[in-house]
């Protein structure tokens, strides 16, 4: 076939799959936000944990984050990518069958998450909680997506790939790498596994993953969508092609290095922390390159932004993107981080991104897509405006309340009386009661955002209902087949998507390898000094209860080298102290106090009462009740298997210890039960979960490694 | 997309790209943006070189400098706090309001382990004649509350409570001596010898 002679090929677009993903986006968006509002109210009013096992904050928070990121934003991005990709390639999606597998597979994964997380089946790694069979399913479906995507690229009729597609490529490649590397674990049974990484190494890999999930799941695909929908909706050319090239490559290259900014002041080696910080600062301009290209594309169209809901949402999204990508580098500066880390400031920052950028952009995209996909008109512009303002006001409530809460609590934690050298607010719970009013404001803000989303669903429901079914036949388009790639420079590369993809892969692997390889190679990266003995069998079981309940969503186990922390929690944590922690439990938010050295701080009986109802021991606590721990039996059946897996991961249990694990654990349980018995607890408690948990809590920090005092200090 | 609504400057930088109707300008990179990029990158490089390559002061270093200072101060403060002042105590003990305040503090901080009115639970009964440490006199109780015995689960309260609160608590504990309870904890310690 020869196109110069005007031979045209006919093709159509698969918009049905886009409609499917649109429905899913609306459904899961509402679910994710409802979950968010639920846990927000749980923090404001602890009784909303409802006393049931499945609906406590610790179990629902992971479900909320997974639903928001992978279900809501995920489905939205698949809808947008599949719609725009076909048009940018002038080609139908590679395979209708793969599209369907992709769709239904992804929804099944989400349903699996919604079932397993409340049941407490979790790997205990933030944003990567799902257990190993689901992880494998994610990998497979992602491969289906990739094949469908690259297959379409191969069959394209447009010589050069547009900048939106560059960002899609970066997404597919990097998310695959992140997910696979971070999720490697050894199964104990169908719904339990242990991460192959431990301690500081796990922390580094987890936050390399976590940070870049933000980068390559919540940012690059959405930037790609911005590059398609903003110029389309505004009917204006993109502002600067040159800027697209520069900011794309710098973003992709720099983003991947910034993960350790989640671990500033921790026991992670300082050179890695510093790398994380400086690359975060360098990331500011590349991020803003996208914002500039988005906003300046709207030049001359600002009057329309006021009236056109699509443009209004898109412009606001890009503005919030600019705000969060400025705040991010700011929060990576060590001194600012020392106040903000572990507080709600970070939570506010994340939501400026997820609500301000992801929700707003998705809404803008859908206001563009729904009329096109269903050949209909938006039912009500007034409702769209109402939605916009409710969402914006809700978000502003959210961000401001979390700023206030974060800065207030951060300052209270560190306040030391200059005259006495003692903490000004030694009672942790004082710093909680102080910010509970802000939790109410945040919950109300979140409710407004949820309300706005429901309004959008209603608006679309009415719009789609008014559409005529027979209009949904696929139109046939014509275009010439692919021409020769005669361009030079970057333009030539844009004609070679596979080479382009390899270059993207190389870009993200440079930072990855530089930061992660030393943790495998350097022998003394994690000093196995022999100072720390592995958990006893009972402590190990207790630790799994801690993970199951999601205690890490409220408690950290990482004392930073700061005097206020030493006064409050004890000596700074040493990198060697978590060598046997598969996975690490350093945590990211201190809704409750750090627990790294809670062992021995209280008698067994204190924990017993505290777990049944924390308010028995601490008046104003907002921690949920865990009464079922006095009823649920310890699962000794899997103990030996667990220890064998740990053995395989390099934890020095002897075969003998594995052999006698159950006896050993039951012996320790009896000792604890005896002590509880002295205070009148029934002896039947001996085989209940709470005993194992107490064993674990009492062990935390019981063995200390001193951090070395640098020589210069006298 | 029509060129009609473009100005001259824009027409000049319009590229011949067309993707599903999307065109691209090729405006030069904004100078402020390029400058920001360079400054941030240079700052980052300089920072890394100073702190890591050239071994500038580490976080640990800063920590120990401050720690040495604060810990000394704190020790001196707690040492001083432990000195039992007879007059301060007498003022509190003779004022019913202050004893009431002590009761309030006891309810907020101590009943979790010592039970209502000090009947004893996780911690010992504070109303009987038997004492582990403090010989039951104000001058013995007061410093013990400040130091506690964290190893056995009695927190050190010196840091949590103000000096007058500690006196008020002492006065309250003395005031409940000898009260009767339905379910008192078994005695711990010994009956102190009278001088």
Short mmCIF file of N, CA and C in Angstrom, two decimals, chain A residues 87-88 158 160-163 227-228 231-232 235-244 246-247 250 254 265 270-271 273-275 277-278 281-282 284-286 288-289 292 299 301 334 416-423 426-427 491 494 561-563 566-567 572 600-603 605-606 609 616-617 619-620 679 707-710 712-714, chain B residues 1-2 5-7 9-10 13-30 32-33 36-38 40-41 43-45 47-48 51-52 55-68 70-71 73-75 77-78 107-109 111-113 115 121-122 150-155 157-162 185:
data_model
loop_
_atom_site.label_atom_id
_atom_site.label_comp_id
_atom_site.label_asym_id
_atom_site.label_seq_id
_atom_site.Cartn_x
_atom_site.Cartn_y
_atom_site.Cartn_z
N UNK A 87 -7.04 7.84 19.45
CA UNK A 87 -7.12 9.01 18.57
C UNK A 87 -5.75 9.56 18.23
N UNK A 88 -4.84 9.47 19.20
CA UNK A 88 -3.49 9.99 18.92
C UNK A 88 -2.73 9.05 17.99
N UNK A 158 -0.02 7.23 12.90
CA UNK A 158 0.53 8.57 13.12
C UNK A 158 2.01 8.35 13.36
N UNK A 160 4.58 10.11 14.49
CA UNK A 160 5.23 10.52 15.75
C UNK A 160 4.28 10.35 16.92
N UNK A 161 4.83 9.98 18.04
CA UNK A 161 3.97 9.85 19.22
C UNK A 161 3.98 11.19 19.96
N UNK A 162 2.78 11.58 20.35
CA UNK A 162 2.55 12.88 21.00
C UNK A 162 2.97 12.79 22.48
N UNK A 163 3.25 13.94 23.06
CA UNK A 163 3.79 14.00 24.42
C UNK A 163 2.92 13.24 25.43
N UNK A 227 -2.17 16.72 28.81
CA UNK A 227 -1.66 17.11 27.50
C UNK A 227 -2.65 16.79 26.38
N UNK A 228 -3.55 15.84 26.63
CA UNK A 228 -4.56 15.58 25.60
C UNK A 228 -5.78 16.46 25.81
N UNK A 231 -5.57 20.91 25.63
CA UNK A 231 -5.65 21.53 24.31
C UNK A 231 -6.93 21.16 23.55
N UNK A 232 -7.42 19.95 23.74
CA UNK A 232 -8.67 19.57 23.07
C UNK A 232 -9.82 20.44 23.55
N UNK A 235 -9.32 24.03 22.69
CA UNK A 235 -9.13 24.24 21.27
C UNK A 235 -7.98 25.21 21.01
N UNK A 236 -6.88 24.96 21.71
CA UNK A 236 -5.69 25.81 21.56
C UNK A 236 -4.46 24.91 21.46
N UNK A 237 -3.46 25.33 20.72
CA UNK A 237 -2.22 24.54 20.64
C UNK A 237 -1.51 24.51 21.99
N UNK A 238 -0.76 23.45 22.22
CA UNK A 238 0.05 23.34 23.43
C UNK A 238 1.09 24.45 23.42
N UNK A 239 1.39 24.98 24.61
CA UNK A 239 2.22 26.18 24.67
C UNK A 239 3.63 25.97 24.12
N UNK A 240 4.32 24.95 24.60
CA UNK A 240 5.72 24.83 24.15
C UNK A 240 6.16 23.37 24.03
N UNK A 241 6.43 22.99 22.82
CA UNK A 241 6.92 21.66 22.51
C UNK A 241 8.27 21.41 23.16
N UNK A 242 9.10 22.44 23.10
CA UNK A 242 10.43 22.35 23.68
C UNK A 242 10.36 22.07 25.19
N UNK A 243 9.45 22.80 25.82
CA UNK A 243 9.28 22.61 27.26
C UNK A 243 8.79 21.19 27.55
N UNK A 244 7.90 20.68 26.67
CA UNK A 244 7.42 19.30 26.85
C UNK A 244 8.61 18.35 26.92
N UNK A 246 11.86 18.93 27.52
CA UNK A 246 12.76 19.11 28.66
C UNK A 246 12.11 18.66 29.95
N UNK A 247 10.87 19.05 30.15
CA UNK A 247 10.30 18.71 31.46
C UNK A 247 9.95 17.22 31.51
N UNK A 250 13.40 15.44 32.26
CA UNK A 250 13.96 15.75 33.58
C UNK A 250 13.06 15.17 34.67
N UNK A 254 14.54 12.54 37.29
CA UNK A 254 14.78 13.02 38.66
C UNK A 254 13.81 12.40 39.67
N UNK A 265 15.81 11.93 58.75
CA UNK A 265 16.02 11.79 60.21
C UNK A 265 15.78 10.37 60.71
N UNK A 270 22.84 8.54 56.10
CA UNK A 270 22.56 9.93 55.81
C UNK A 270 22.79 10.33 54.36
N UNK A 271 23.71 9.65 53.69
CA UNK A 271 23.95 10.05 52.30
C UNK A 271 22.71 9.80 51.45
N UNK A 273 19.57 9.86 52.63
CA UNK A 273 18.59 10.89 53.00
C UNK A 273 18.88 12.18 52.24
N UNK A 274 20.16 12.52 52.19
CA UNK A 274 20.54 13.77 51.54
C UNK A 274 20.26 13.72 50.05
N UNK A 275 20.54 12.56 49.44
CA UNK A 275 20.19 12.40 48.02
C UNK A 275 18.70 12.64 47.82
N UNK A 277 16.68 14.38 49.55
CA UNK A 277 16.33 15.79 49.71
C UNK A 277 16.74 16.62 48.49
N UNK A 278 17.97 16.45 48.03
CA UNK A 278 18.42 17.36 46.97
C UNK A 278 17.71 17.04 45.65
N UNK A 281 14.37 18.76 45.66
CA UNK A 281 14.42 20.19 45.36
C UNK A 281 14.62 20.39 43.86
N UNK A 282 15.47 19.55 43.28
CA UNK A 282 15.69 19.66 41.84
C UNK A 282 14.43 19.32 41.05
N UNK A 284 11.43 20.34 41.61
CA UNK A 284 10.46 21.43 41.58
C UNK A 284 10.26 21.97 40.15
N UNK A 285 11.35 22.36 39.49
CA UNK A 285 11.21 22.98 38.16
C UNK A 285 10.62 22.00 37.13
N UNK A 286 11.12 20.78 37.03
CA UNK A 286 10.50 19.87 36.07
C UNK A 286 9.00 19.70 36.30
N UNK A 288 6.99 21.91 37.58
CA UNK A 288 6.33 23.15 37.16
C UNK A 288 6.33 23.33 35.65
N UNK A 289 7.25 22.64 34.98
CA UNK A 289 7.22 22.68 33.52
C UNK A 289 5.87 22.21 33.00
N UNK A 292 3.24 24.87 33.71
CA UNK A 292 3.33 26.00 32.77
C UNK A 292 2.69 25.62 31.45
N UNK A 299 -4.00 30.21 27.60
CA UNK A 299 -3.93 31.66 27.32
C UNK A 299 -5.00 32.05 26.31
N UNK A 301 -8.05 31.92 26.76
CA UNK A 301 -9.29 31.16 26.92
C UNK A 301 -9.85 31.31 28.34
N UNK A 334 15.31 19.36 55.12
CA UNK A 334 15.40 18.63 56.39
C UNK A 334 14.77 19.38 57.55
N UNK A 416 10.59 22.12 74.11
CA UNK A 416 11.34 21.81 75.34
C UNK A 416 11.44 23.09 76.14
N UNK A 417 11.12 23.01 77.42
CA UNK A 417 11.21 24.19 78.27
C UNK A 417 12.69 24.60 78.39
N UNK A 418 13.06 25.81 77.96
CA UNK A 418 14.48 26.17 77.95
C UNK A 418 15.07 26.27 79.35
N UNK A 419 14.23 26.40 80.37
CA UNK A 419 14.78 26.52 81.71
C UNK A 419 15.02 25.17 82.38
N UNK A 420 14.14 24.23 82.10
CA UNK A 420 14.23 22.96 82.83
C UNK A 420 14.78 21.83 81.99
N UNK A 421 14.80 21.99 80.66
CA UNK A 421 15.24 20.89 79.82
C UNK A 421 14.24 19.75 79.77
N UNK A 422 12.98 20.04 80.08
CA UNK A 422 11.96 18.98 80.01
C UNK A 422 10.93 19.35 78.94
N UNK A 423 10.18 18.33 78.53
CA UNK A 423 9.16 18.56 77.51
C UNK A 423 8.05 19.46 78.04
N UNK A 426 4.53 16.79 77.85
CA UNK A 426 5.02 15.41 77.98
C UNK A 426 3.93 14.37 77.71
N UNK A 427 2.67 14.75 77.95
CA UNK A 427 1.60 13.80 77.68
C UNK A 427 1.28 13.80 76.20
N UNK A 491 12.67 14.56 17.45
CA UNK A 491 11.51 14.26 16.61
C UNK A 491 11.63 12.84 16.03
N UNK A 494 10.66 10.37 18.56
CA UNK A 494 9.21 10.30 18.73
C UNK A 494 8.57 9.37 17.70
N UNK A 561 16.79 11.16 65.66
CA UNK A 561 17.83 11.75 66.52
C UNK A 561 17.52 13.22 66.80
N UNK A 562 16.59 13.45 67.68
CA UNK A 562 16.24 14.81 68.08
C UNK A 562 16.01 14.76 69.58
N UNK A 563 16.42 15.79 70.29
CA UNK A 563 16.37 15.70 71.75
C UNK A 563 14.95 15.52 72.25
N UNK A 566 14.13 11.99 72.10
CA UNK A 566 14.79 11.19 73.13
C UNK A 566 14.05 11.36 74.46
N UNK A 567 13.66 12.59 74.78
CA UNK A 567 12.96 12.81 76.04
C UNK A 567 11.63 12.08 76.06
N UNK A 572 17.57 7.43 70.23
CA UNK A 572 17.26 7.33 68.80
C UNK A 572 17.40 5.90 68.31
N UNK A 600 8.49 -2.66 78.12
CA UNK A 600 8.90 -2.39 79.50
C UNK A 600 8.40 -1.09 80.07
N UNK A 601 7.80 -0.25 79.23
CA UNK A 601 7.34 1.04 79.75
C UNK A 601 6.15 0.85 80.69
N UNK A 602 5.30 -0.12 80.38
CA UNK A 602 4.12 -0.38 81.20
C UNK A 602 4.08 -1.83 81.59
N UNK A 603 3.37 -2.15 82.68
CA UNK A 603 3.16 -3.55 83.04
C UNK A 603 2.22 -4.23 82.02
N UNK A 605 -0.45 -5.71 82.47
CA UNK A 605 -1.86 -5.44 82.75
C UNK A 605 -2.31 -4.12 82.14
N UNK A 606 -1.37 -3.19 82.09
CA UNK A 606 -1.69 -1.89 81.49
C UNK A 606 -2.08 -2.11 80.04
N UNK A 609 -5.56 -3.83 79.59
CA UNK A 609 -6.71 -2.92 79.72
C UNK A 609 -6.75 -1.93 78.57
N UNK A 616 -9.56 3.50 79.29
CA UNK A 616 -9.36 3.07 80.67
C UNK A 616 -8.03 3.61 81.19
N UNK A 617 -7.04 3.67 80.29
CA UNK A 617 -5.71 4.06 80.73
C UNK A 617 -5.36 5.50 80.37
N UNK A 619 -7.21 8.94 79.40
CA UNK A 619 -8.51 9.57 79.30
C UNK A 619 -9.03 9.94 77.92
N UNK A 620 -8.24 10.73 77.20
CA UNK A 620 -8.77 11.30 75.96
C UNK A 620 -8.26 10.59 74.72
N UNK A 679 -3.70 -10.02 88.48
CA UNK A 679 -4.64 -8.90 88.57
C UNK A 679 -6.06 -9.36 88.28
N UNK A 707 23.49 4.52 69.12
CA UNK A 707 24.08 5.14 67.94
C UNK A 707 25.37 5.82 68.40
N UNK A 708 26.37 5.75 67.51
CA UNK A 708 27.68 6.24 67.91
C UNK A 708 27.73 7.75 67.95
N UNK A 709 28.40 8.26 68.93
CA UNK A 709 28.58 9.70 69.01
C UNK A 709 29.72 10.08 68.08
N UNK A 710 29.47 10.98 67.12
CA UNK A 710 30.57 11.36 66.23
C UNK A 710 31.72 11.94 67.04
N UNK A 712 33.71 14.48 66.70
CA UNK A 712 33.91 15.92 66.91
C UNK A 712 33.21 16.43 68.16
N UNK A 713 32.16 15.68 68.62
CA UNK A 713 31.42 16.19 69.77
C UNK A 713 32.19 15.85 71.04
N UNK A 714 32.42 16.83 71.85
CA UNK A 714 33.19 16.55 73.07
C UNK A 714 32.30 15.98 74.16
N UNK B 1 -8.07 22.90 14.05
CA UNK B 1 -7.93 24.13 14.83
C UNK B 1 -7.55 25.27 13.88
N UNK B 2 -8.26 26.31 13.93
CA UNK B 2 -7.99 27.37 12.94
C UNK B 2 -6.92 28.31 13.45
N UNK B 5 -7.71 32.65 15.35
CA UNK B 5 -7.63 33.34 16.63
C UNK B 5 -6.22 33.34 17.22
N UNK B 6 -5.21 33.22 16.38
CA UNK B 6 -3.83 33.31 16.88
C UNK B 6 -3.26 34.66 16.49
N UNK B 7 -2.38 35.19 17.36
CA UNK B 7 -1.74 36.44 16.99
C UNK B 7 -0.46 36.14 16.19
N UNK B 9 2.69 36.62 16.76
CA UNK B 9 3.78 35.98 17.50
C UNK B 9 3.54 34.47 17.57
N UNK B 10 2.30 34.12 17.79
CA UNK B 10 1.95 32.71 17.92
C UNK B 10 2.09 31.97 16.59
N UNK B 13 5.58 30.71 15.93
CA UNK B 13 6.15 29.55 16.63
C UNK B 13 5.27 28.30 16.51
N UNK B 14 4.26 28.38 15.67
CA UNK B 14 3.38 27.22 15.52
C UNK B 14 4.10 26.15 14.71
N UNK B 15 4.16 24.92 15.25
CA UNK B 15 4.81 23.83 14.52
C UNK B 15 3.81 23.13 13.61
N UNK B 16 4.31 22.30 12.71
CA UNK B 16 3.39 21.60 11.82
C UNK B 16 2.86 20.30 12.42
N UNK B 17 2.98 20.16 13.77
CA UNK B 17 2.46 18.95 14.41
C UNK B 17 0.95 19.01 14.47
N UNK B 18 0.33 17.85 14.26
CA UNK B 18 -1.11 17.78 14.37
C UNK B 18 -1.50 16.38 14.82
N UNK B 19 -1.97 16.28 16.06
CA UNK B 19 -2.38 14.98 16.59
C UNK B 19 -3.85 15.08 16.92
N UNK B 20 -4.68 14.39 16.22
CA UNK B 20 -6.11 14.43 16.48
C UNK B 20 -6.56 15.89 16.63
N UNK B 21 -5.97 16.76 15.84
CA UNK B 21 -6.34 18.17 15.89
C UNK B 21 -5.55 19.00 16.88
N UNK B 22 -4.71 18.34 17.69
CA UNK B 22 -3.91 19.11 18.65
C UNK B 22 -2.64 19.61 17.97
N UNK B 23 -2.45 20.92 18.06
CA UNK B 23 -1.23 21.50 17.49
C UNK B 23 -0.29 21.91 18.60
N UNK B 24 0.94 22.26 18.23
CA UNK B 24 1.90 22.66 19.25
C UNK B 24 2.63 23.94 18.84
N UNK B 25 2.72 24.86 19.79
CA UNK B 25 3.62 26.00 19.64
C UNK B 25 5.00 25.54 20.08
N UNK B 26 5.97 26.37 19.75
CA UNK B 26 7.30 26.06 20.26
C UNK B 26 7.88 27.29 20.95
N UNK B 27 7.13 27.81 21.89
CA UNK B 27 7.64 28.98 22.62
C UNK B 27 8.90 28.60 23.37
N UNK B 28 9.81 29.55 23.48
CA UNK B 28 11.05 29.27 24.23
C UNK B 28 10.75 29.04 25.71
N UNK B 29 11.67 28.36 26.39
CA UNK B 29 11.48 28.09 27.81
C UNK B 29 11.48 29.40 28.58
N UNK B 30 10.55 29.60 29.48
CA UNK B 30 10.55 30.83 30.27
C UNK B 30 11.87 30.94 31.05
N UNK B 32 12.66 32.51 33.78
CA UNK B 32 12.58 32.29 35.24
C UNK B 32 12.55 30.80 35.55
N UNK B 33 11.93 30.05 34.65
CA UNK B 33 11.86 28.61 34.87
C UNK B 33 13.23 27.98 34.74
N UNK B 36 15.29 28.86 37.73
CA UNK B 36 14.90 28.08 38.90
C UNK B 36 15.51 26.68 38.83
N UNK B 37 15.41 26.10 37.67
CA UNK B 37 15.92 24.74 37.49
C UNK B 37 17.41 24.69 37.83
N UNK B 38 18.16 25.61 37.25
CA UNK B 38 19.60 25.62 37.50
C UNK B 38 19.92 25.89 38.96
N UNK B 40 18.11 25.40 41.65
CA UNK B 40 17.76 24.26 42.51
C UNK B 40 18.79 23.14 42.35
N UNK B 41 19.15 22.87 41.11
CA UNK B 41 20.10 21.78 40.88
C UNK B 41 21.46 22.12 41.48
N UNK B 43 22.07 24.21 43.94
CA UNK B 43 21.95 24.16 45.39
C UNK B 43 22.06 22.71 45.87
N UNK B 44 21.34 21.84 45.17
CA UNK B 44 21.34 20.43 45.55
C UNK B 44 22.74 19.84 45.47
N UNK B 45 23.43 20.12 44.39
CA UNK B 45 24.78 19.59 44.22
C UNK B 45 25.69 20.12 45.33
N UNK B 47 24.90 21.27 48.26
CA UNK B 47 24.48 20.74 49.55
C UNK B 47 25.04 19.34 49.74
N UNK B 48 24.90 18.53 48.70
CA UNK B 48 25.38 17.15 48.80
C UNK B 48 26.89 17.11 49.01
N UNK B 51 27.75 18.42 52.69
CA UNK B 51 27.37 17.57 53.82
C UNK B 51 27.85 16.13 53.71
N UNK B 52 27.91 15.63 52.48
CA UNK B 52 28.23 14.21 52.35
C UNK B 52 29.67 13.99 51.89
N UNK B 55 31.97 15.69 54.26
CA UNK B 55 31.68 15.35 55.66
C UNK B 55 31.30 16.54 56.52
N UNK B 56 30.40 17.36 56.06
CA UNK B 56 29.91 18.46 56.90
C UNK B 56 29.21 17.90 58.13
N UNK B 57 28.81 18.77 59.04
CA UNK B 57 28.17 18.28 60.28
C UNK B 57 26.96 17.41 59.97
N UNK B 58 26.91 16.24 60.58
CA UNK B 58 25.81 15.33 60.29
C UNK B 58 24.65 15.60 61.24
N UNK B 59 23.50 14.99 60.93
CA UNK B 59 22.34 15.13 61.82
C UNK B 59 22.68 14.61 63.21
N UNK B 60 23.42 13.51 63.23
CA UNK B 60 23.81 12.90 64.49
C UNK B 60 24.65 13.88 65.31
N UNK B 61 25.55 14.55 64.60
CA UNK B 61 26.40 15.53 65.27
C UNK B 61 25.53 16.59 65.94
N UNK B 62 24.63 17.16 65.17
CA UNK B 62 23.77 18.20 65.73
C UNK B 62 23.00 17.67 66.93
N UNK B 63 22.57 16.43 66.81
CA UNK B 63 21.79 15.83 67.89
C UNK B 63 22.61 15.76 69.17
N UNK B 64 23.82 15.26 69.06
CA UNK B 64 24.60 15.07 70.28
C UNK B 64 24.98 16.39 70.94
N UNK B 65 25.27 17.40 70.13
CA UNK B 65 25.60 18.70 70.71
C UNK B 65 24.44 19.18 71.56
N UNK B 66 23.24 19.10 71.01
CA UNK B 66 22.09 19.59 71.74
C UNK B 66 21.76 18.68 72.92
N UNK B 67 21.90 17.40 72.66
CA UNK B 67 21.53 16.44 73.70
C UNK B 67 22.35 16.65 74.96
N UNK B 68 23.66 16.81 74.79
CA UNK B 68 24.51 17.01 75.96
C UNK B 68 24.03 18.18 76.79
N UNK B 70 20.93 19.72 76.82
CA UNK B 70 19.60 19.60 77.42
C UNK B 70 19.59 18.58 78.56
N UNK B 71 20.29 17.47 78.38
CA UNK B 71 20.24 16.44 79.40
C UNK B 71 20.82 16.93 80.71
N UNK B 73 20.88 20.00 81.80
CA UNK B 73 19.92 20.94 82.35
C UNK B 73 18.78 20.19 83.02
N UNK B 74 18.33 19.16 82.35
CA UNK B 74 17.18 18.41 82.83
C UNK B 74 17.51 17.69 84.14
N UNK B 75 18.70 17.10 84.17
CA UNK B 75 19.08 16.40 85.38
C UNK B 75 19.13 17.34 86.57
N UNK B 77 17.54 20.06 86.91
CA UNK B 77 16.19 20.48 87.25
C UNK B 77 15.48 19.42 88.09
N UNK B 78 15.58 18.15 87.65
CA UNK B 78 14.86 17.09 88.38
C UNK B 78 15.46 16.87 89.76
N UNK B 107 -7.12 11.27 89.72
CA UNK B 107 -8.08 10.63 88.84
C UNK B 107 -7.60 10.67 87.38
N UNK B 108 -7.00 11.77 86.99
CA UNK B 108 -6.54 11.91 85.61
C UNK B 108 -5.35 11.01 85.31
N UNK B 109 -4.44 10.87 86.28
CA UNK B 109 -3.16 10.24 85.96
C UNK B 109 -2.89 8.90 86.63
N UNK B 111 -5.36 6.69 88.56
CA UNK B 111 -6.33 5.62 88.84
C UNK B 111 -6.19 4.47 87.86
N UNK B 112 -5.66 4.73 86.68
CA UNK B 112 -5.49 3.65 85.72
C UNK B 112 -4.72 2.50 86.35
N UNK B 113 -3.80 2.80 87.25
CA UNK B 113 -3.02 1.73 87.87
C UNK B 113 -3.30 1.57 89.36
N UNK B 115 -6.24 2.48 90.90
CA UNK B 115 -7.67 2.31 91.18
C UNK B 115 -8.23 3.53 91.88
N UNK B 121 -4.21 -1.71 92.33
CA UNK B 121 -4.61 -2.57 91.20
C UNK B 121 -3.31 -3.03 90.53
N UNK B 122 -2.93 -2.36 89.44
CA UNK B 122 -1.63 -2.66 88.85
C UNK B 122 -0.54 -2.17 89.80
N UNK B 150 10.29 3.14 86.79
CA UNK B 150 9.82 2.73 85.46
C UNK B 150 10.05 1.24 85.19
N UNK B 151 11.09 0.67 85.75
CA UNK B 151 11.36 -0.74 85.48
C UNK B 151 10.21 -1.62 85.96
N UNK B 152 9.53 -1.20 87.04
CA UNK B 152 8.41 -1.99 87.56
C UNK B 152 7.06 -1.42 87.13
N UNK B 153 7.10 -0.42 86.26
CA UNK B 153 5.83 0.06 85.73
C UNK B 153 5.28 1.28 86.44
N UNK B 154 6.02 1.88 87.34
CA UNK B 154 5.57 3.13 87.95
C UNK B 154 6.30 4.28 87.23
N UNK B 155 5.57 5.05 86.42
CA UNK B 155 6.23 6.10 85.63
C UNK B 155 6.88 7.15 86.52
N UNK B 157 7.05 10.80 87.32
CA UNK B 157 6.11 11.88 87.03
C UNK B 157 6.73 13.26 87.07
N UNK B 158 8.01 13.34 87.44
CA UNK B 158 8.65 14.64 87.59
C UNK B 158 8.51 15.49 86.35
N UNK B 159 8.54 14.83 85.23
CA UNK B 159 8.52 15.58 83.99
C UNK B 159 7.11 15.93 83.53
N UNK B 160 6.16 15.14 83.99
CA UNK B 160 4.80 15.32 83.49
C UNK B 160 4.01 16.37 84.25
N UNK B 161 4.38 16.56 85.50
CA UNK B 161 3.55 17.40 86.36
C UNK B 161 4.36 18.56 86.92
N UNK B 162 3.67 19.65 87.18
CA UNK B 162 4.32 20.82 87.77
C UNK B 162 4.61 20.56 89.25
N UNK B 185 -6.29 -4.03 97.17
CA UNK B 185 -5.23 -4.94 96.75
C UNK B 185 -4.48 -5.43 97.99
#
